[in-house]
PDB file of C-alpha atoms in Angstrom:
ATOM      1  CA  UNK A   2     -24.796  67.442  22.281  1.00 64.00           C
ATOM      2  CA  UNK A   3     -28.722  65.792  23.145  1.00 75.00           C
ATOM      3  CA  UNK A   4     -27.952  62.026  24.073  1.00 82.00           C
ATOM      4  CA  UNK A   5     -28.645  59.792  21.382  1.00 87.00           C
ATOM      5  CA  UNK A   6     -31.418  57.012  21.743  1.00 91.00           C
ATOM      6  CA  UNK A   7     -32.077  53.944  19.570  1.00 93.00           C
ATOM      7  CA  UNK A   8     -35.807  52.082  19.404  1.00 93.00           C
ATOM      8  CA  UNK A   9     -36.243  48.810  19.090  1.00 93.00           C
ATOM      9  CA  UNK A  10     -36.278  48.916  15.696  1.00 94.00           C
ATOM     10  CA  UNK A  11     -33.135  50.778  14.890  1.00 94.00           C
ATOM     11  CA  UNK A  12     -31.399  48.389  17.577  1.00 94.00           C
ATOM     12  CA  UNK A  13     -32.884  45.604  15.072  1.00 94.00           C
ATOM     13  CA  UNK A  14     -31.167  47.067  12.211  1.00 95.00           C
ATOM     14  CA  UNK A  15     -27.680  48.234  13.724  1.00 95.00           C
ATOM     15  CA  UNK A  16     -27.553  44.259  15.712  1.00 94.00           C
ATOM     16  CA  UNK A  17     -29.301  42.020  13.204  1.00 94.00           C
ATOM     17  CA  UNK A  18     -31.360  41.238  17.213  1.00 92.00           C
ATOM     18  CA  UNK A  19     -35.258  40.367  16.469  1.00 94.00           C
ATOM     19  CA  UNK A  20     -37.600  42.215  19.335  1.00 94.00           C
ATOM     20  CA  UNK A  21     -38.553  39.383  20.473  1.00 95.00           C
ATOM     21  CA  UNK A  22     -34.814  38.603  21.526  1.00 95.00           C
ATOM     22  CA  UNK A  23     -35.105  41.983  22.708  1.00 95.00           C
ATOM     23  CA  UNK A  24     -38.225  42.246  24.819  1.00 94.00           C
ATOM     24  CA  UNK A  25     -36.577  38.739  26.321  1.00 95.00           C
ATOM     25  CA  UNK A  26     -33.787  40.365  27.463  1.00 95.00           C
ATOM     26  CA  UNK A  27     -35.551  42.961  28.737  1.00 94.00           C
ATOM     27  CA  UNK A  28     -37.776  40.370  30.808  1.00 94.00           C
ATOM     28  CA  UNK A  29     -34.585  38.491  32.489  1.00 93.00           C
ATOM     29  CA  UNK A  30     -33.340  41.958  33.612  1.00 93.00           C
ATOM     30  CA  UNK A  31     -29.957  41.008  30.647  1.00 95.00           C
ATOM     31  CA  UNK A  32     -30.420  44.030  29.002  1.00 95.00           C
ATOM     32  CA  UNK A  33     -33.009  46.885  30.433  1.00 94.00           C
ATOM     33  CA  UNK A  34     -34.501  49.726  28.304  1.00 94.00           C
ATOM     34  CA  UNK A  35     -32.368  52.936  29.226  1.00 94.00           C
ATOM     35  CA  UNK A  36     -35.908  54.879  29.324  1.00 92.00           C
ATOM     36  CA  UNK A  37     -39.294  54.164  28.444  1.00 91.00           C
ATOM     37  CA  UNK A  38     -41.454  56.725  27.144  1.00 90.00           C
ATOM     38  CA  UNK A  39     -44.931  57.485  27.915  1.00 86.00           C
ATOM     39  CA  UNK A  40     -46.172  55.909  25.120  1.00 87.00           C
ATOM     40  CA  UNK A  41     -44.852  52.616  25.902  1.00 86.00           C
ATOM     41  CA  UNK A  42     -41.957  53.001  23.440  1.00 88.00           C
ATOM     42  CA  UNK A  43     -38.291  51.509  24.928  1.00 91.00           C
ATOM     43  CA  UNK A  44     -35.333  53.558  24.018  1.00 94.00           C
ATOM     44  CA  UNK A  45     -31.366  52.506  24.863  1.00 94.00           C
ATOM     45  CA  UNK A  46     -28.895  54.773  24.848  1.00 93.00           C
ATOM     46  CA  UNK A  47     -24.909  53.857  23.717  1.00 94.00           C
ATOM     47  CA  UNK A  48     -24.154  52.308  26.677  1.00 94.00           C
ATOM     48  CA  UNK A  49     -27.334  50.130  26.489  1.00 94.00           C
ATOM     49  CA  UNK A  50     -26.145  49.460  22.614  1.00 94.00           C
ATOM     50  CA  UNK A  51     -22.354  48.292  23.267  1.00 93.00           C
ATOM     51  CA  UNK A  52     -23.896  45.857  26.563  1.00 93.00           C
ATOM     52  CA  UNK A  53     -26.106  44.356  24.183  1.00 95.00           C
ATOM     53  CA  UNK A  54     -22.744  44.184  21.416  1.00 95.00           C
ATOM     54  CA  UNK A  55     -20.923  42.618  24.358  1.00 92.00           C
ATOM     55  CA  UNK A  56     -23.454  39.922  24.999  1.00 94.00           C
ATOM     56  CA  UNK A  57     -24.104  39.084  21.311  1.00 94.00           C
ATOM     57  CA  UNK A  58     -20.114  38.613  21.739  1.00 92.00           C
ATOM     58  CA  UNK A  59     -20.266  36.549  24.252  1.00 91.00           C
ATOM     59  CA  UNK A  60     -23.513  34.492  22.985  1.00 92.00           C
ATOM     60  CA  UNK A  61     -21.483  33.604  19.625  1.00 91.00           C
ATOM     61  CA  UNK A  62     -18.847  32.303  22.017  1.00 90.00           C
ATOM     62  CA  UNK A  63     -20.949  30.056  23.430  1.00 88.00           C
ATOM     63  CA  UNK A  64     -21.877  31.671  27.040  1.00 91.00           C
ATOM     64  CA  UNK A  65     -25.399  30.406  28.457  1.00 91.00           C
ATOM     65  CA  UNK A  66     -27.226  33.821  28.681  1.00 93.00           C
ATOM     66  CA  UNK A  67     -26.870  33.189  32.846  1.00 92.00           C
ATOM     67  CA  UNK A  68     -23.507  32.921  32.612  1.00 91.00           C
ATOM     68  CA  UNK A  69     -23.218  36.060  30.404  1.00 93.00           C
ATOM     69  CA  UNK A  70     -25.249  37.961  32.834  1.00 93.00           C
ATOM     70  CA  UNK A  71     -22.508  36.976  35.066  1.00 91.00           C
ATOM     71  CA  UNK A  72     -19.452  38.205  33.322  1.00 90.00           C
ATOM     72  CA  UNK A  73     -21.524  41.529  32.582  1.00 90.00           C
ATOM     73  CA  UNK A  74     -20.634  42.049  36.922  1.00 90.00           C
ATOM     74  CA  UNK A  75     -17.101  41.237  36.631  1.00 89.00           C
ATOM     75  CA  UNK A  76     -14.201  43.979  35.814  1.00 90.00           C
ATOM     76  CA  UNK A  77     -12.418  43.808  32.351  1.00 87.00           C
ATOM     77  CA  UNK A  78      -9.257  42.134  34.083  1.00 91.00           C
ATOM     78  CA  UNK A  79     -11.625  39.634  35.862  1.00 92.00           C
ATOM     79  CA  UNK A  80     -14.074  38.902  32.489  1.00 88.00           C
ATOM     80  CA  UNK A  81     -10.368  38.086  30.780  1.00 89.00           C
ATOM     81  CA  UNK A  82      -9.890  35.539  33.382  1.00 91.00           C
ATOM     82  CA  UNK A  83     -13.121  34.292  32.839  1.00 88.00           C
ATOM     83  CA  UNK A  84     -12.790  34.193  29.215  1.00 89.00           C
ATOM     84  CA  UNK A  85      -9.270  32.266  28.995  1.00 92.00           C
ATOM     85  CA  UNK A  86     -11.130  29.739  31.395  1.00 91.00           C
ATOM     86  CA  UNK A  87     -13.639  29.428  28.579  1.00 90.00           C
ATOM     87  CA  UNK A  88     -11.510  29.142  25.549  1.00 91.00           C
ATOM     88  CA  UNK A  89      -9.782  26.099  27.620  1.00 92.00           C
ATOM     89  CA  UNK A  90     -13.666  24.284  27.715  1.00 89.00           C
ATOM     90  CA  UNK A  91     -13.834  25.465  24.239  1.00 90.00           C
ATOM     91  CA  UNK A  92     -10.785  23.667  22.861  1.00 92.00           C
ATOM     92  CA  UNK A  93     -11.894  20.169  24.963  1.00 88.00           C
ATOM     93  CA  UNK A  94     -15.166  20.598  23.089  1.00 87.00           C
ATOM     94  CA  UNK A  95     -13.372  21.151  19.510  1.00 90.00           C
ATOM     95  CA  UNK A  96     -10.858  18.346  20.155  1.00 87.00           C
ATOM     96  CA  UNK A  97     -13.952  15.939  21.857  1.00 85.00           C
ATOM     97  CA  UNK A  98     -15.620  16.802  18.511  1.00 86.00           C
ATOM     98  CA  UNK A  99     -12.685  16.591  15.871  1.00 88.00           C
ATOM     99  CA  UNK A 100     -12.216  12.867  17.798  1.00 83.00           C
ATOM    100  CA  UNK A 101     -16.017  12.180  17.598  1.00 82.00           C
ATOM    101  CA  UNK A 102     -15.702  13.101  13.182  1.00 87.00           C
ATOM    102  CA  UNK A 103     -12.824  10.549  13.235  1.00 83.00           C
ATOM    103  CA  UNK A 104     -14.862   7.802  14.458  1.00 78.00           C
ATOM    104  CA  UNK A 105     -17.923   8.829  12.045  1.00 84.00           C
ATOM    105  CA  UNK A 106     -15.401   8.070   9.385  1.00 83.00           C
ATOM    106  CA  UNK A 107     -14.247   4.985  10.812  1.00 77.00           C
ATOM    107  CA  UNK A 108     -17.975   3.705  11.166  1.00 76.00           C
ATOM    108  CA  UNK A 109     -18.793   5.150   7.752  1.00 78.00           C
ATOM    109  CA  UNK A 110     -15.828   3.536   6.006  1.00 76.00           C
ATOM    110  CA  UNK A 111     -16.915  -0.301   7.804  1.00 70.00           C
ATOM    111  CA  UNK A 112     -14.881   0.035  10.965  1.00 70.00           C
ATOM    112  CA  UNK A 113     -17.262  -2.895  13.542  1.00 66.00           C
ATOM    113  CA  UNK A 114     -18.957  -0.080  16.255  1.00 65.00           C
ATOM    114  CA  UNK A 115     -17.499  -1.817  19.101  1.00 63.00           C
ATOM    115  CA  UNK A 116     -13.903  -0.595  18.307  1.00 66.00           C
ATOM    116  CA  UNK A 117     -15.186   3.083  18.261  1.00 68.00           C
ATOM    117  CA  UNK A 118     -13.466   4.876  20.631  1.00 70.00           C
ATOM    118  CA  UNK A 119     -16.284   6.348  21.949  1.00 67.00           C
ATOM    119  CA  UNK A 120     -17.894   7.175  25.417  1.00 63.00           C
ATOM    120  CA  UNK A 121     -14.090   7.124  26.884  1.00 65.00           C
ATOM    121  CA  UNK A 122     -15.708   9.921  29.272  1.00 67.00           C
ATOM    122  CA  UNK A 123     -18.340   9.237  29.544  1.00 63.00           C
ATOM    123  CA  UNK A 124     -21.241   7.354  31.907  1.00 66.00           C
ATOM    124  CA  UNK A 125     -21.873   5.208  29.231  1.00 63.00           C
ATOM    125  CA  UNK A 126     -20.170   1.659  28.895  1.00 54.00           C
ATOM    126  CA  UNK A 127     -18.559   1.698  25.858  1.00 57.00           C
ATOM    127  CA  UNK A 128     -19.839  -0.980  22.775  1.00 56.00           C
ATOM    128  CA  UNK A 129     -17.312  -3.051  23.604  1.00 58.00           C
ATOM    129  CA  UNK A 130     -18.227  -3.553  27.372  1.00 61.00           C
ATOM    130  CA  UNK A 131     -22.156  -3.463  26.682  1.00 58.00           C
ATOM    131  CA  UNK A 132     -21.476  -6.704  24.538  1.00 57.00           C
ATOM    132  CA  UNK A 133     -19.809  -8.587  27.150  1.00 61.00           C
ATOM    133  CA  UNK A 134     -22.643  -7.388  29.659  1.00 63.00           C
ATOM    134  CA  UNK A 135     -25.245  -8.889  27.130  1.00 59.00           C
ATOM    135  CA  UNK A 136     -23.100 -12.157  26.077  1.00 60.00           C
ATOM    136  CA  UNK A 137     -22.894 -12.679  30.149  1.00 62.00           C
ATOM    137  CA  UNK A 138     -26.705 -11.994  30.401  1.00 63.00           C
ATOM    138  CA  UNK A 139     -27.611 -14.812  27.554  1.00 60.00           C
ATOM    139  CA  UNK A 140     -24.730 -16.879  28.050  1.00 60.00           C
ATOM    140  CA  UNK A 141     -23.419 -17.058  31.499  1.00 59.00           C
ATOM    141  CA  UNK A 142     -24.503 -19.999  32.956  1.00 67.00           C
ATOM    142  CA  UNK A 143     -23.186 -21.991  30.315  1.00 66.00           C
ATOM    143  CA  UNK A 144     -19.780 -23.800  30.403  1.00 70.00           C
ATOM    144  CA  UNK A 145     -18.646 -22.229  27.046  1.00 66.00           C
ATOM    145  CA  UNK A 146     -18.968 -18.850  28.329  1.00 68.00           C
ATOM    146  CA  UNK A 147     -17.426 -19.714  31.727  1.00 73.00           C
ATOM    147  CA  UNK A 148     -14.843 -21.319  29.560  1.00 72.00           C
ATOM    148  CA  UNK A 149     -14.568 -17.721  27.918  1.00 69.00           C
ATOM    149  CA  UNK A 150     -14.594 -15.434  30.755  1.00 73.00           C
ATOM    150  CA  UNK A 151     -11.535 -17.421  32.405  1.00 76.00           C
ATOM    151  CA  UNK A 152      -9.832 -17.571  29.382  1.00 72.00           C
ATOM    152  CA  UNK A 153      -9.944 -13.439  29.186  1.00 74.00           C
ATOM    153  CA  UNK A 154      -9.718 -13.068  32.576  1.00 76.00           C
ATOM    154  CA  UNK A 155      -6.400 -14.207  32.712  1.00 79.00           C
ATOM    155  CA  UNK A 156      -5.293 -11.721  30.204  1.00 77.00           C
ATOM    156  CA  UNK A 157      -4.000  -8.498  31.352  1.00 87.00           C
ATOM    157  CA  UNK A 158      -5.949  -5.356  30.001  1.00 82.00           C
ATOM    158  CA  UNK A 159      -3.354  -4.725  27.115  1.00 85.00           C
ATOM    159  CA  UNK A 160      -3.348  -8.329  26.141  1.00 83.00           C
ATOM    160  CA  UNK A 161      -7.327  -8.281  25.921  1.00 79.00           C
ATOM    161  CA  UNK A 162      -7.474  -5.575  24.036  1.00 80.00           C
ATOM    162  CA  UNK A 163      -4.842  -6.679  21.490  1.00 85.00           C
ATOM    163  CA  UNK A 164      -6.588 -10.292  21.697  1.00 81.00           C
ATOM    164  CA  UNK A 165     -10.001  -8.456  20.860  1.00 78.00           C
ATOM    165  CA  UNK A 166      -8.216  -6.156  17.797  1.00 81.00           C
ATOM    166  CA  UNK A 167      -6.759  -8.969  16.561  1.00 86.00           C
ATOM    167  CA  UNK A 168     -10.056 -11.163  16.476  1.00 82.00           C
ATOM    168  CA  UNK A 169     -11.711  -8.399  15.150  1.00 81.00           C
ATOM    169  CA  UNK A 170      -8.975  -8.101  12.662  1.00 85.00           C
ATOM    170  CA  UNK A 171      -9.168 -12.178  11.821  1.00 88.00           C
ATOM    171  CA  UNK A 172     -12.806 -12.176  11.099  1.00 85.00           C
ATOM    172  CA  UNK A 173     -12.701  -8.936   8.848  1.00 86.00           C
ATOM    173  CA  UNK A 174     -10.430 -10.640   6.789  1.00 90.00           C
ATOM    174  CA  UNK A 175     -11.859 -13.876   6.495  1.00 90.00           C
ATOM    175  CA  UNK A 176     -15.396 -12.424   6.088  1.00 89.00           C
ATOM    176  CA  UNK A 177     -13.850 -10.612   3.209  1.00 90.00           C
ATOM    177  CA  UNK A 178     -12.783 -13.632   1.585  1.00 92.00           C
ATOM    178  CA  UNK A 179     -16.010 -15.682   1.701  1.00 92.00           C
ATOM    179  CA  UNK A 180     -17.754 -11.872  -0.022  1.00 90.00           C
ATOM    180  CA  UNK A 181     -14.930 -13.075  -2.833  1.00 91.00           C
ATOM    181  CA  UNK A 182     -16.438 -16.568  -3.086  1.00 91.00           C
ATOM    182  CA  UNK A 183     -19.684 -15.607  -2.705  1.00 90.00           C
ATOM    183  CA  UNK A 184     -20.569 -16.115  -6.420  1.00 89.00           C
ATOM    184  CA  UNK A 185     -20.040 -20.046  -5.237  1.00 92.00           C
ATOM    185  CA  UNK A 186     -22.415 -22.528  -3.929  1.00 94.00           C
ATOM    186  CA  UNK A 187     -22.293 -22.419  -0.177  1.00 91.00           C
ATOM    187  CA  UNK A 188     -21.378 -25.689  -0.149  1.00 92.00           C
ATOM    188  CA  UNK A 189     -18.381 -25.354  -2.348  1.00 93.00           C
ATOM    189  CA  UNK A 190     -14.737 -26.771  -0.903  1.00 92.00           C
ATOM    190  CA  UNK A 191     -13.331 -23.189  -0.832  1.00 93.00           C
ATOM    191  CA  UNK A 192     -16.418 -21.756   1.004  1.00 92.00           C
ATOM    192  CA  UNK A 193     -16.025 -24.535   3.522  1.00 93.00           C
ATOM    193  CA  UNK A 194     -12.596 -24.735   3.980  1.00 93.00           C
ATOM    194  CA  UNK A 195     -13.179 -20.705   4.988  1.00 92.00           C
ATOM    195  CA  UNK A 196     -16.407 -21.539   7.231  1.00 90.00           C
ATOM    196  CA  UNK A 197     -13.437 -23.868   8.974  1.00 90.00           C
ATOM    197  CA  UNK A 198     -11.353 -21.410   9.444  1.00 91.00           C
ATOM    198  CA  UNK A 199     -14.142 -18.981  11.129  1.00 88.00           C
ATOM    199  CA  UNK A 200     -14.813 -22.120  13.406  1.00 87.00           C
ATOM    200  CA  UNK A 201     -10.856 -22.454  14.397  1.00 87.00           C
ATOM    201  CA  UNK A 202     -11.002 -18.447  15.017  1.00 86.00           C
ATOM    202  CA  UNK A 203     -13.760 -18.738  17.708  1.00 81.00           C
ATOM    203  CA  UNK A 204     -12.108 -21.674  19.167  1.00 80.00           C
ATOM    204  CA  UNK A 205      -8.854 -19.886  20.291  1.00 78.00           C
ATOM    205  CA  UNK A 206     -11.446 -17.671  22.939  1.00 72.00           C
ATOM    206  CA  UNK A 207     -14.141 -20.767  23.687  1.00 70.00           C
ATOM    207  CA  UNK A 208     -14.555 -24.223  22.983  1.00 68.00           C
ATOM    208  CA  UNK A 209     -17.481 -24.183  20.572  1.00 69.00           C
ATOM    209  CA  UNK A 210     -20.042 -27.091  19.879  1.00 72.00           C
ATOM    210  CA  UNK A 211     -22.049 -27.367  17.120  1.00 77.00           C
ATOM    211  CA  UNK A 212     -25.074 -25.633  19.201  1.00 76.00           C
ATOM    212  CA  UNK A 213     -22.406 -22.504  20.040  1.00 73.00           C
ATOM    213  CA  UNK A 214     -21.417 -21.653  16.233  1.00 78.00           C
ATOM    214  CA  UNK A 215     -25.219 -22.338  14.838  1.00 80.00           C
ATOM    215  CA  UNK A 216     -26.584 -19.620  17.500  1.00 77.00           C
ATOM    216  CA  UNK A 217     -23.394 -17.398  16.096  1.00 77.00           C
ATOM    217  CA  UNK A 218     -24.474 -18.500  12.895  1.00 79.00           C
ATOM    218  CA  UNK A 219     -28.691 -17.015  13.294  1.00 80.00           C
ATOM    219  CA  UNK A 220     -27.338 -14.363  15.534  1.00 78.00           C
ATOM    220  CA  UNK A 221     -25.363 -12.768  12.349  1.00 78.00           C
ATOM    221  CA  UNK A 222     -28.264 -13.397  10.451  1.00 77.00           C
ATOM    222  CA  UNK A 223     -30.684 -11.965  12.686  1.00 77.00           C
ATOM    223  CA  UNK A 224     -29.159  -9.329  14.478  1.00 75.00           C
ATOM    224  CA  UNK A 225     -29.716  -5.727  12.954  1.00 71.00           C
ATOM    225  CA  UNK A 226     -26.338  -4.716  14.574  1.00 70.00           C
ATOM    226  CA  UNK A 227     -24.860  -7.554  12.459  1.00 73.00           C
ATOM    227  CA  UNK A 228     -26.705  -6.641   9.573  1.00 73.00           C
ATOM    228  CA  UNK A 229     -25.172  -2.921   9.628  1.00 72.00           C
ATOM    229  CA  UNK A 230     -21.452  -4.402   9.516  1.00 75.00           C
ATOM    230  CA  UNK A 231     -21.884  -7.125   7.215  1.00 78.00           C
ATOM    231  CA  UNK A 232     -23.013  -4.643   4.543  1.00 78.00           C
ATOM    232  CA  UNK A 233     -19.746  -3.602   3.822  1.00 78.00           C
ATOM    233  CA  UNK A 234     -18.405  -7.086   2.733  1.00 82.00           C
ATOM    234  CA  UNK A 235     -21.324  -8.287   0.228  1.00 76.00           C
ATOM    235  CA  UNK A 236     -24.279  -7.345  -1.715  1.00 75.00           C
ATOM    236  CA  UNK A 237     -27.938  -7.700  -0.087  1.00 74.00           C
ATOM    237  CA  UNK A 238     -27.276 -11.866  -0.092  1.00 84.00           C
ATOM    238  CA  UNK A 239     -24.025 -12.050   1.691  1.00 87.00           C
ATOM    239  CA  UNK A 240     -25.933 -12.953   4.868  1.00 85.00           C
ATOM    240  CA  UNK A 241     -28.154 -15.377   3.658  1.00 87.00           C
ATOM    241  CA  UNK A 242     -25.208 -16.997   1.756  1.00 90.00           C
ATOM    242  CA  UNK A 243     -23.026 -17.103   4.966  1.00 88.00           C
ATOM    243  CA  UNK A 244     -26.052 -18.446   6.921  1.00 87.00           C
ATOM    244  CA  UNK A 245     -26.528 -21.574   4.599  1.00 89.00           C
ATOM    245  CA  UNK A 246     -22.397 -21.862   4.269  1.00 90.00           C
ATOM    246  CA  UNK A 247     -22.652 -21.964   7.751  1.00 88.00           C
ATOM    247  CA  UNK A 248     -25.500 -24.215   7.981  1.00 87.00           C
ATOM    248  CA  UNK A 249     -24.266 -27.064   5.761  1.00 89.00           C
ATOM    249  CA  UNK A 250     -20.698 -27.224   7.860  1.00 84.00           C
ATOM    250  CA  UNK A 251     -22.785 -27.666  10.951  1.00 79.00           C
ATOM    251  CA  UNK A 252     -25.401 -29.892   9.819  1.00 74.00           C
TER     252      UNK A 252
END
């Protein structure tokens, strides 16, 4: 029986492959015409048609094309290797991922971004860390912060962390609360009994002055980071509310 060739076209058609996928693979030596004709045409035989199969297979599994060219030298028993090496990468990317959706959800559904778990492996600081670099950067030659950083620093990791939830947890609720009264004058007794309790809050990590919780105060107001999270507790004039609230206990 005459060996059977395929053009470029009828590769097109049997692979769903564009020629320009094609002639690229035929430039990087992954997949060579099995004859060229005088006329310039490239043919591939079977053989040429189930390599190309195998590295469409292998592309769709998420090889780099250099690493496919690789596997294409290895025998069957030694590919298989290869490939259980791969699905292990494979399932740290799906479960990186699946823990990277559960964070969008948290963020989506209000969750402050510096208790994302994110960047755990990663060069990046996580939120949490970046703040205290920044705080430190502002703030560190003051006696409040000094105040601050010995006050965590004699914590144990645990115990900072649960110290940090739990603030985080504190001023969620109580922000929630003053989004209740917001309907209120800022000045109202139940408004400022809550701006007192915000005040005693801070105080259990710093002593705070007047000049302390005002700067607090403008930094929620002005702060686009701030901005973001206090969106899920009031309408467009929460902030400005908590600002004068704020303000008038200060004052």
């Amino acid at each position: 029986m005459k060996k059977r060739y395929f053009t470029i076209k009828e590769m097109m058609q049997i692979t769903g492959i564009t020629k320009r996928t094609l002639h690229y693979y035929d430039q990087t030596h992954l997949l060579k015409p099995s004859k060229i004709e005088a006329s310039g045409y490239r043919l591939y035989d079977q053989e040429a048609l189930g390599r190309l199969q195998t590295i469409l297979l292998f592309k769709e599994m998420n090889f780099t094309l250099q690493d496919i060219a690789a596997v294409l030298e290895l025998s069957i028993e030694e590919q298989k290797e290869m490939l259980r090496t791969h699905r292990m990468t494979l399932v740290e990317r799906k479960e990186k991922l699946e823990a990277t959706i559960r964070q969008l959800d948290h963020y989506v559904d209000g969750t402050d971004m510096t208790h994302l778990e994110l960047f755990s492996d990663s060069p990046i600081h996580s939120i949490q860390s970046q703040y205290e670099s920044e705080a430190k950067l502002i703030y560190g030659e003051t006696q409040r912060f000094q105040e601050y950083e010995a006050h965590m620093a004699a914590l144990t990791p645990a115990a900072k962390e649960q110290a940090n939830q739990q603030f985080a947890a504190d001023m969620e609720e109580l922000f929630q609360k003053l989004a209740v009264h917001q309907h209120l004058s800022p000045a109202a007794e139940e408004v400022q009994d809550l701006v007192l309790q915000w005040k005693h809050i801070i105080s259990r990590y710093m002593t705070c002055d007047a000049e302390i919780l005002r700067c607090i105060a403008e930094i929620y107001r002005t702060d686009s980071r701030y901005i973001t999270y206090f969106r899920q507790f009031g309408d467009e004039s929460f902030l400005q509310f908590l600002h004068e609230a704020f303000c008038i206990s200060l004052s």
